Short mmCIF file of C-alpha atoms in Angstrom, two decimals:
data_model
loop_
_atom_site.label_atom_id
_atom_site.label_comp_id
_atom_site.label_asym_id
_atom_site.label_seq_id
_atom_site.Cartn_x
_atom_site.Cartn_y
_atom_site.Cartn_z
CA MET A 176 14.78 53.04 91.57
CA ASP A 177 14.44 51.95 87.92
CA PHE A 178 14.21 55.59 86.84
CA ASN A 179 17.32 56.53 88.76
CA LEU A 180 19.18 53.57 87.35
CA LYS A 181 18.18 54.45 83.80
CA LYS A 182 19.21 58.06 84.34
CA LEU A 183 22.51 56.99 85.81
CA THR A 184 23.12 54.69 82.86
CA SER A 185 22.20 57.44 80.40
CA ASP A 186 24.46 59.97 82.10
CA ALA A 187 27.32 57.49 82.12
CA GLY A 188 26.82 56.87 78.39
CA VAL A 189 26.84 60.61 77.65
CA PHE A 190 29.96 61.10 79.76
CA PHE A 191 31.74 58.25 78.00
CA THR A 192 30.77 59.56 74.56
CA ARG A 193 32.02 63.05 75.43
CA ALA A 194 35.26 61.60 76.78
CA VAL A 195 35.84 59.70 73.53
CA GLN A 196 35.13 62.83 71.48
CA PHE A 197 37.47 64.93 73.65
CA THR A 198 40.26 62.35 73.38
CA GLU A 199 39.91 62.06 69.62
CA GLU A 200 40.07 65.86 69.30
CA LYS A 201 43.28 65.91 71.29
CA LEU A 202 44.72 63.17 69.08
CA GLY A 203 43.63 65.03 65.95
CA SER A 204 41.35 62.27 64.68
CA ALA A 205 38.10 64.18 65.19
CA GLU A 206 36.91 67.60 64.10
CA LYS A 207 36.37 70.34 66.67
CA THR A 208 33.94 73.23 66.43
CA GLU A 209 35.82 76.46 67.11
CA LEU A 210 34.23 79.32 69.02
CA ASP A 211 33.94 82.67 67.29
CA ALA A 212 36.82 85.11 67.75
CA HIS A 213 34.82 87.53 69.91
CA LEU A 214 33.87 84.81 72.38
CA GLU A 215 37.45 83.52 72.48
CA ASN A 216 38.71 87.02 73.31
CA LEU A 217 36.13 87.35 76.08
CA ILE A 218 37.20 84.01 77.55
CA ALA A 219 40.89 84.99 77.45
CA ARG A 220 40.12 88.34 79.10
CA ALA A 221 38.05 86.65 81.80
CA ASP A 222 40.82 84.15 82.56
CA CYS A 223 43.34 86.99 82.82
CA THR A 224 41.01 88.90 85.15
CA LYS A 225 40.50 85.89 87.38
CA ASN A 226 44.20 85.01 87.62
CA TRP A 227 45.37 88.53 88.48
CA THR A 228 42.47 89.22 90.82
CA GLU A 229 43.33 86.06 92.73
CA LYS A 230 47.02 87.01 92.98
CA ILE A 231 46.23 90.57 94.08
CA PHE A 232 43.72 89.29 96.62
CA ARG A 233 46.16 86.77 98.14
CA GLN A 234 49.04 89.25 98.28
CA THR A 235 46.84 91.94 99.83
CA GLU A 236 45.87 89.46 102.52
CA VAL A 237 49.57 88.81 103.16
CA LEU A 238 50.22 92.56 103.29
CA LEU A 239 47.46 93.15 105.82
CA GLN A 240 48.21 89.97 107.79
CA PRO A 241 51.91 89.21 107.21
CA ASN A 242 52.23 86.36 109.73
CA PRO A 243 51.14 83.12 107.96
CA ILE A 244 50.07 81.52 111.26
CA ASP A 245 47.97 84.51 112.26
CA HIS A 246 46.63 84.71 108.71
CA THR A 247 45.41 81.08 108.82
CA GLY A 248 43.93 81.51 112.26
CA ALA A 249 42.17 84.71 111.26
CA ARG A 250 40.59 83.05 108.20
CA ILE A 251 39.37 80.11 110.30
CA GLU A 252 37.90 82.50 112.85
CA GLU A 253 36.18 84.48 110.09
CA PHE A 254 34.77 81.24 108.66
CA PHE A 255 33.17 80.20 111.96
CA TYR A 256 31.71 83.65 112.62
CA GLU A 257 30.33 83.72 109.07
CA LYS A 258 28.67 80.34 109.56
CA LEU A 259 27.21 81.47 112.88
CA ASP A 260 25.98 84.68 111.22
CA LYS A 261 27.71 86.82 113.85
CA LYS A 262 29.85 89.94 113.58
CA ILE A 263 33.58 89.30 113.74
CA PRO A 264 35.05 90.96 116.87
CA SER A 265 37.78 93.55 116.45
CA ARG A 266 41.21 91.99 117.04
CA THR A 267 43.99 93.72 118.95
CA THR A 268 46.84 94.76 116.66
CA ASN A 269 50.51 94.13 117.41
CA GLY A 270 51.06 97.85 117.95
CA GLU A 271 48.29 98.03 120.56
CA LEU A 272 49.67 94.93 122.29
CA LEU A 273 53.21 96.39 122.33
CA GLY A 274 51.88 99.65 123.75
CA GLN A 275 50.07 97.80 126.54
CA TYR A 276 53.24 95.86 127.39
CA MET A 277 55.20 99.12 127.64
CA LEU A 278 52.59 100.69 129.91
CA ASP A 279 52.58 97.62 132.16
CA ALA A 280 56.39 97.62 132.26
CA ALA A 281 56.40 101.31 133.23
CA LYS A 282 54.30 100.49 136.30
CA ASP A 283 56.89 97.99 137.50
CA PHE A 284 59.92 100.15 136.69
CA GLY A 285 58.32 103.23 138.21
CA PRO A 286 56.54 105.90 136.18
CA GLY A 287 58.65 108.57 137.87
CA THR A 288 61.94 107.17 136.55
CA PRO A 289 63.32 108.37 133.22
CA TYR A 290 62.95 104.90 131.70
CA GLY A 291 59.45 104.40 133.09
CA SER A 292 58.17 107.80 131.96
CA THR A 293 59.61 107.23 128.49
CA LEU A 294 57.97 103.81 128.32
CA ILE A 295 54.64 105.46 129.13
CA THR A 296 55.09 108.04 126.38
CA VAL A 297 56.19 105.52 123.76
CA GLY A 298 53.54 103.01 124.84
CA GLU A 299 50.74 105.52 124.42
CA TYR A 300 51.90 106.35 120.89
CA GLN A 301 52.32 102.68 120.05
CA SER A 302 48.70 102.17 121.08
CA ARG A 303 47.67 105.06 118.80
CA LEU A 304 49.64 103.53 115.93
CA GLY A 305 47.98 100.19 116.58
CA GLY A 306 44.56 101.81 116.59
CA ALA A 307 45.27 103.49 113.26
CA GLU A 308 46.43 100.15 111.87
CA ARG A 309 43.27 98.40 113.07
CA GLU A 310 41.11 101.03 111.39
CA PHE A 311 43.14 100.67 108.19
CA LEU A 312 42.77 96.88 108.22
CA GLN A 313 39.02 97.09 108.71
CA THR A 314 38.57 99.70 105.97
CA SER A 315 40.72 97.76 103.51
CA ALA A 316 38.91 94.50 104.23
CA ILE A 317 35.49 96.06 103.61
CA ASN A 318 36.30 98.31 100.65
CA PHE A 319 38.90 96.21 98.80
CA LEU A 320 39.21 92.59 99.90
CA THR A 321 35.49 91.85 100.15
CA PRO A 322 34.66 92.92 96.54
CA LEU A 323 37.57 90.85 95.21
CA ARG A 324 36.48 87.84 97.25
CA ASN A 325 32.88 88.23 96.08
CA PHE A 326 34.03 88.15 92.47
CA LEU A 327 36.20 85.04 92.95
CA GLU A 328 33.67 83.12 95.03
CA GLY A 329 30.49 84.37 93.30
CA ASP A 330 30.68 85.76 89.79
CA TRP A 331 33.61 83.65 88.68
CA ARG A 332 32.02 80.42 89.87
CA THR A 333 28.92 81.23 87.83
CA ILE A 334 31.05 82.00 84.77
CA SER A 335 33.03 78.77 85.21
CA LYS A 336 29.84 76.73 85.49
CA GLU A 337 28.40 78.19 82.28
CA ARG A 338 31.71 77.70 80.48
CA ARG A 339 31.78 74.01 81.44
CA LEU A 340 28.20 73.68 80.19
CA LEU A 341 29.22 75.39 76.93
CA GLU A 342 32.09 72.94 76.51
CA ASN A 343 29.67 70.01 77.00
CA ARG A 344 27.30 71.50 74.42
CA ARG A 345 30.18 71.83 71.99
CA LEU A 346 31.20 68.21 72.51
CA ASP A 347 27.59 67.10 71.94
CA LEU A 348 27.45 69.18 68.76
CA ASP A 349 30.66 67.65 67.41
CA ILE A 350 29.42 64.15 68.29
CA CYS A 351 26.24 64.81 66.32
CA LYS A 352 28.27 66.16 63.39
CA ALA A 353 30.37 62.99 63.39
CA ARG A 354 27.24 60.80 63.44
CA VAL A 355 25.68 62.66 60.50
CA LYS A 356 28.91 62.37 58.57
CA LYS A 357 29.12 58.61 59.17
CA ALA A 358 25.43 58.09 58.31
CA LYS A 359 25.77 59.96 55.02
CA GLN A 360 28.92 58.07 54.13
CA ALA A 361 27.15 54.76 54.79
CA GLU A 362 24.12 55.86 52.79
CA ALA A 363 26.25 56.94 49.85
CA LYS A 364 28.19 53.69 49.94
CA ALA A 365 24.98 51.64 49.92
CA ALA A 366 23.55 53.64 47.05
CA ALA A 367 26.66 52.97 45.00
CA GLU A 368 26.35 49.18 45.32
CA PRO A 369 25.25 47.36 42.07
CA ASP A 370 22.36 45.41 43.57
CA PHE A 371 20.47 48.50 44.62
CA GLN A 372 17.02 46.80 44.37
CA GLU A 373 18.08 44.02 46.73
CA THR A 374 19.55 46.43 49.30
CA ARG A 375 16.57 48.83 49.21
CA PRO A 376 15.30 47.87 52.72
CA ARG A 377 18.75 48.42 54.21
CA ASN A 378 19.09 51.71 52.37
CA TYR A 379 15.79 52.83 53.78
CA VAL A 380 17.06 52.13 57.27
CA LEU A 381 20.28 54.03 56.56
CA SER A 382 18.30 56.97 55.20
CA ALA A 383 16.14 57.06 58.32
CA SER A 384 19.25 56.86 60.48
CA ALA A 385 20.77 59.81 58.62
CA SER A 386 17.59 61.84 59.02
CA ALA A 387 17.51 61.12 62.76
CA ALA A 388 21.18 62.13 63.04
CA GLU A 389 20.46 65.38 61.22
CA GLN A 390 17.58 66.11 63.56
CA GLU A 391 19.85 65.52 66.60
CA LEU A 392 22.40 67.80 65.00
CA ARG A 393 19.86 70.62 64.65
CA VAL A 394 18.85 70.25 68.31
CA ALA A 395 22.50 70.18 69.43
CA GLN A 396 23.28 73.25 67.33
CA THR A 397 20.37 75.15 68.88
CA GLU A 398 21.43 74.25 72.42
CA PHE A 399 25.03 75.16 71.65
CA ASP A 400 24.05 78.57 70.24
CA ARG A 401 21.83 79.30 73.23
CA GLN A 402 24.56 78.39 75.71
CA ALA A 403 27.13 80.39 73.78
CA GLU A 404 24.90 83.47 74.05
CA VAL A 405 24.45 82.98 77.81
CA THR A 406 28.19 82.59 78.29
CA ARG A 407 28.91 85.63 76.14
CA LEU A 408 26.62 87.84 78.22
CA LEU A 409 28.31 86.72 81.44
CA LEU A 410 31.78 87.29 80.03
CA GLU A 411 30.89 90.76 78.81
CA GLY A 412 30.05 91.58 82.42
CA ILE A 413 33.81 91.46 83.16
CA SER A 414 33.98 95.08 81.99
CA SER A 415 31.68 96.19 84.81
CA THR A 416 33.78 94.09 87.17
CA HIS A 417 36.86 96.10 86.16
CA VAL A 418 35.00 99.34 86.83
CA ASN A 419 33.96 98.13 90.27
CA HIS A 420 37.47 96.95 91.14
CA LEU A 421 38.89 100.29 89.95
CA ARG A 422 36.66 102.12 92.43
CA CYS A 423 37.69 99.72 95.19
CA LEU A 424 41.35 100.25 94.33
CA HIS A 425 40.97 104.02 94.75
CA GLU A 426 39.35 103.48 98.15
CA PHE A 427 42.21 101.16 99.18
CA VAL A 428 44.83 103.75 98.23
CA GLU A 429 42.89 106.42 100.11
CA ALA A 430 42.83 104.23 103.21
CA GLN A 431 46.59 103.65 102.89
CA ALA A 432 47.29 107.37 102.53
CA THR A 433 45.19 108.16 105.60
CA TYR A 434 46.89 105.43 107.63
CA TYR A 435 50.45 106.44 106.74
CA ALA A 436 49.66 110.12 107.31
CA GLN A 437 48.41 109.30 110.81
CA CYS A 438 51.51 107.21 111.51
CA HIS A 439 53.78 110.03 110.30
CA GLN A 440 51.97 112.56 112.48
CA TYR A 441 52.16 110.32 115.56
CA MET A 442 55.86 109.65 115.06
CA GLN A 443 56.65 113.35 114.65
CA GLU A 444 54.78 114.13 117.86
CA LEU A 445 56.59 111.28 119.63
CA GLN A 446 59.98 112.53 118.47
CA LYS A 447 59.22 116.01 119.74
CA GLU A 448 58.12 114.72 123.13
CA LEU A 449 61.20 112.49 123.44
CA SER A 450 63.51 115.31 122.36
CA SER A 451 61.94 117.63 124.92
CA ALA A 452 62.17 114.98 127.63
CA ASN A 453 65.81 114.21 126.78
CA SER A 454 66.83 117.85 126.89
CA ASP A 455 65.23 118.16 130.33
CA THR A 456 66.69 114.90 131.64
CA TYR A 457 70.15 115.10 130.08
CA PRO A 458 71.38 118.73 129.87
CA ASN A 459 74.39 119.00 127.58
CA SER A 460 77.01 121.54 126.74
CA PHE A 461 78.89 122.75 123.78
CA ALA A 462 81.88 124.79 124.78
CA SER A 463 85.34 125.47 123.46
CA ASN A 464 88.21 127.74 124.33
CA ALA A 465 87.79 130.52 121.82
CA ASN A 466 90.93 132.30 123.10
CA PRO A 467 93.27 130.20 125.29
CA SER A 468 95.28 133.25 126.30
CA THR A 469 92.32 135.05 127.84
CA SER A 470 91.90 135.15 131.61
CA ALA A 471 88.18 134.33 131.41
CA THR A 472 87.18 131.11 133.16
CA CYS A 473 84.79 130.02 130.38
CA PRO A 474 84.97 131.77 126.98
CA SER A 475 81.93 132.99 125.20
CA PRO A 476 79.89 132.03 123.23
CA VAL A 477 78.37 128.85 124.71
CA SER A 478 75.42 126.68 123.75
CA SER A 479 73.67 123.47 124.81
CA ALA A 480 74.10 120.29 122.73
CA THR A 481 73.49 116.58 123.04
CA LEU A 482 76.39 115.38 125.20
CA PRO A 483 74.90 113.64 128.27
CA GLY A 484 76.76 113.95 131.52
CA VAL A 485 78.41 117.30 130.78
CA SER A 486 77.35 120.20 132.94
CA PRO A 487 76.53 123.55 131.37
CA PRO A 488 79.57 125.82 131.38
CA CYS A 489 79.61 129.03 133.25
CA LEU A 490 79.48 132.32 131.41
CA ALA A 491 82.48 134.60 131.49
CA SER A 492 81.87 138.16 132.50
CA SER A 493 85.05 139.45 131.03
CA SER A 494 85.74 142.46 128.98
CA THR A 495 88.82 140.86 127.53
CA PRO A 496 89.37 141.99 123.95
CA GLY A 497 88.56 139.31 121.39
CA ILE A 498 85.36 138.08 123.06
CA ALA A 499 82.35 138.94 120.91
CA GLN A 500 79.55 140.96 122.42
CA GLU A 501 75.78 140.51 121.95
CA PRO A 502 74.77 141.90 118.55
CA SER A 503 72.24 144.63 118.49
CA GLY A 504 70.32 143.43 115.38
CA PRO A 505 68.96 140.08 114.16
CA LEU A 506 71.47 137.41 113.21
CA LYS A 507 72.22 137.19 109.50
CA ILE A 508 73.48 133.71 108.59
CA PRO A 509 75.21 134.66 105.28
CA ASP A 510 77.35 137.17 107.19
CA VAL A 511 78.43 134.63 109.83
CA GLN A 512 82.01 133.45 109.51
CA GLN A 513 83.29 130.18 110.90
CA PRO A 514 85.60 130.85 113.87
CA SER A 515 89.15 129.58 113.71
CA THR A 516 88.52 127.61 116.91
CA GLY A 517 85.38 126.44 118.67
CA HIS A 518 83.91 124.45 115.79
CA ARG A 519 83.47 120.70 115.77
CA LYS A 520 81.93 117.84 113.81
CA ALA A 521 78.40 116.59 114.47
CA LYS A 522 76.46 113.55 113.27
CA VAL A 523 72.89 114.13 112.13
CA LEU A 524 70.41 111.87 113.96
CA TYR A 525 67.25 112.56 111.93
CA ASP A 526 66.25 114.08 108.62
CA TYR A 527 65.33 117.75 108.88
CA ASP A 528 63.72 120.01 106.28
CA ALA A 529 64.64 123.67 106.42
CA HIS A 530 61.69 125.99 107.04
CA ASP A 531 63.31 129.06 105.49
CA THR A 532 66.51 130.18 103.79
CA SER A 533 68.28 130.78 107.10
CA GLU A 534 68.12 127.08 107.99
CA LEU A 535 70.07 124.12 106.62
CA SER A 536 68.32 120.89 105.60
CA LEU A 537 69.80 117.73 107.10
CA LEU A 538 69.99 114.07 106.17
CA ALA A 539 70.26 111.37 108.80
CA ASP A 540 73.77 109.94 109.44
CA GLU A 541 75.64 112.69 107.55
CA LEU A 542 78.50 114.66 109.17
CA ILE A 543 78.51 118.45 109.27
CA THR A 544 80.57 121.17 110.93
CA VAL A 545 78.79 123.17 113.63
CA TYR A 546 79.60 126.16 115.79
CA THR A 547 77.78 128.87 117.67
CA VAL A 548 77.83 132.64 117.47
CA PRO A 549 76.79 135.27 119.98
CA GLY A 550 73.11 136.08 120.03
CA MET A 551 71.89 132.68 118.82
CA ASP A 552 69.10 130.73 120.48
CA PRO A 553 70.76 128.02 122.63
CA ASP A 554 68.64 125.38 120.89
CA TRP A 555 70.26 126.17 117.54
CA LEU A 556 73.76 126.04 116.03
CA VAL A 557 75.25 127.18 112.75
CA GLY A 558 75.92 124.20 110.51
CA GLU A 559 78.10 124.01 107.41
CA ARG A 560 78.23 121.36 104.70
CA GLY A 561 80.56 122.30 101.88
CA ASN A 562 79.43 125.68 100.58
CA GLN A 563 76.03 125.42 102.30
CA LYS A 564 75.43 127.13 105.63
CA GLY A 565 72.43 127.61 107.90
CA LYS A 566 70.90 127.18 111.32
CA VAL A 567 70.35 123.62 112.57
CA PRO A 568 68.51 122.37 115.70
CA VAL A 569 70.78 120.83 118.32
CA THR A 570 68.22 118.13 119.13
CA TYR A 571 68.83 116.64 115.69
CA LEU A 572 72.60 116.36 116.26
CA GLU A 573 75.09 114.22 118.10
CA LEU A 574 78.26 116.24 118.76
CA LEU A 575 81.47 114.33 118.16
CA SER A 576 84.59 114.88 120.23
#
């Protein structure tokens, strides 16, 4: 008990002395030993690395788990599983949950109905999207978040501990420097007094005190230099930390690219299935009176388009002059001329990239002029936008009246 009390008293005295030295340095009444420029640069670089790593880590967590409530709950769950030394179970993503809801709803609405069958199709793809998201989250957590967390909770804590110890060693060194300075000043003042023979005993004590202070200074300087070297070696390790984080960053980008490519593929497949299902469920027509004076019931040419509720028109078997006949060769788009009647405006529903020079690229929500010509595939129309002309798929259009 006595030993602990003495140690506690000694530690309290050291703490108080350091506090006084620190306060005097802030007030400018005490000298402060400056670190060498190389060590100062390493400290500044380490602080910068820590601050930005922490910000990137937190924001990546928000990106992967955008809901703050879910984010907090997930971290608490991870904490308990880590303490129990058990593997964290795979959590269901929002996409997988939405897909399951759609599949369950389709059972109640009837899988044979148009709405029910569409819910099944969309639900299955939502589940695939959710599965791809879950795989992306797991890969990102292992390859990117974990190394950043290990640095913040491991390496940086060690660096911070050694830096605090270095600061204490510096304070002790400056305290010893101040003591030596005061002892020498007192010794010089006593030596300058006229009655030097009478004050010889006191001068001897002052000289011994100065020698003891110098010895403490040498010990403090040695401990400070040793701690500065340890801290420098740890701070120089920040360079290898950057190399490791660079590799992790590449792996994170690779995981993102894979995830978004899967999502894009799934959505393209879903659009094709929905377009095919819509064309089967809602047959549409695109017809116009090419020649009102003709006696044909329905003029040619005709084509299907996306107008639900309109029945396909009948084909006229008329030899009336003015009605174009089936061409014998392949259709050449540059030679096609817009008819004076039978064309109409159409709104583009989705972006479309032309596969060859005969097709016209489309941008969602733009308006173009479309019409059909004899010999064309019924799933295609001729579209014009200014001086540009080419084939366009009808499933990407909404015909306007």
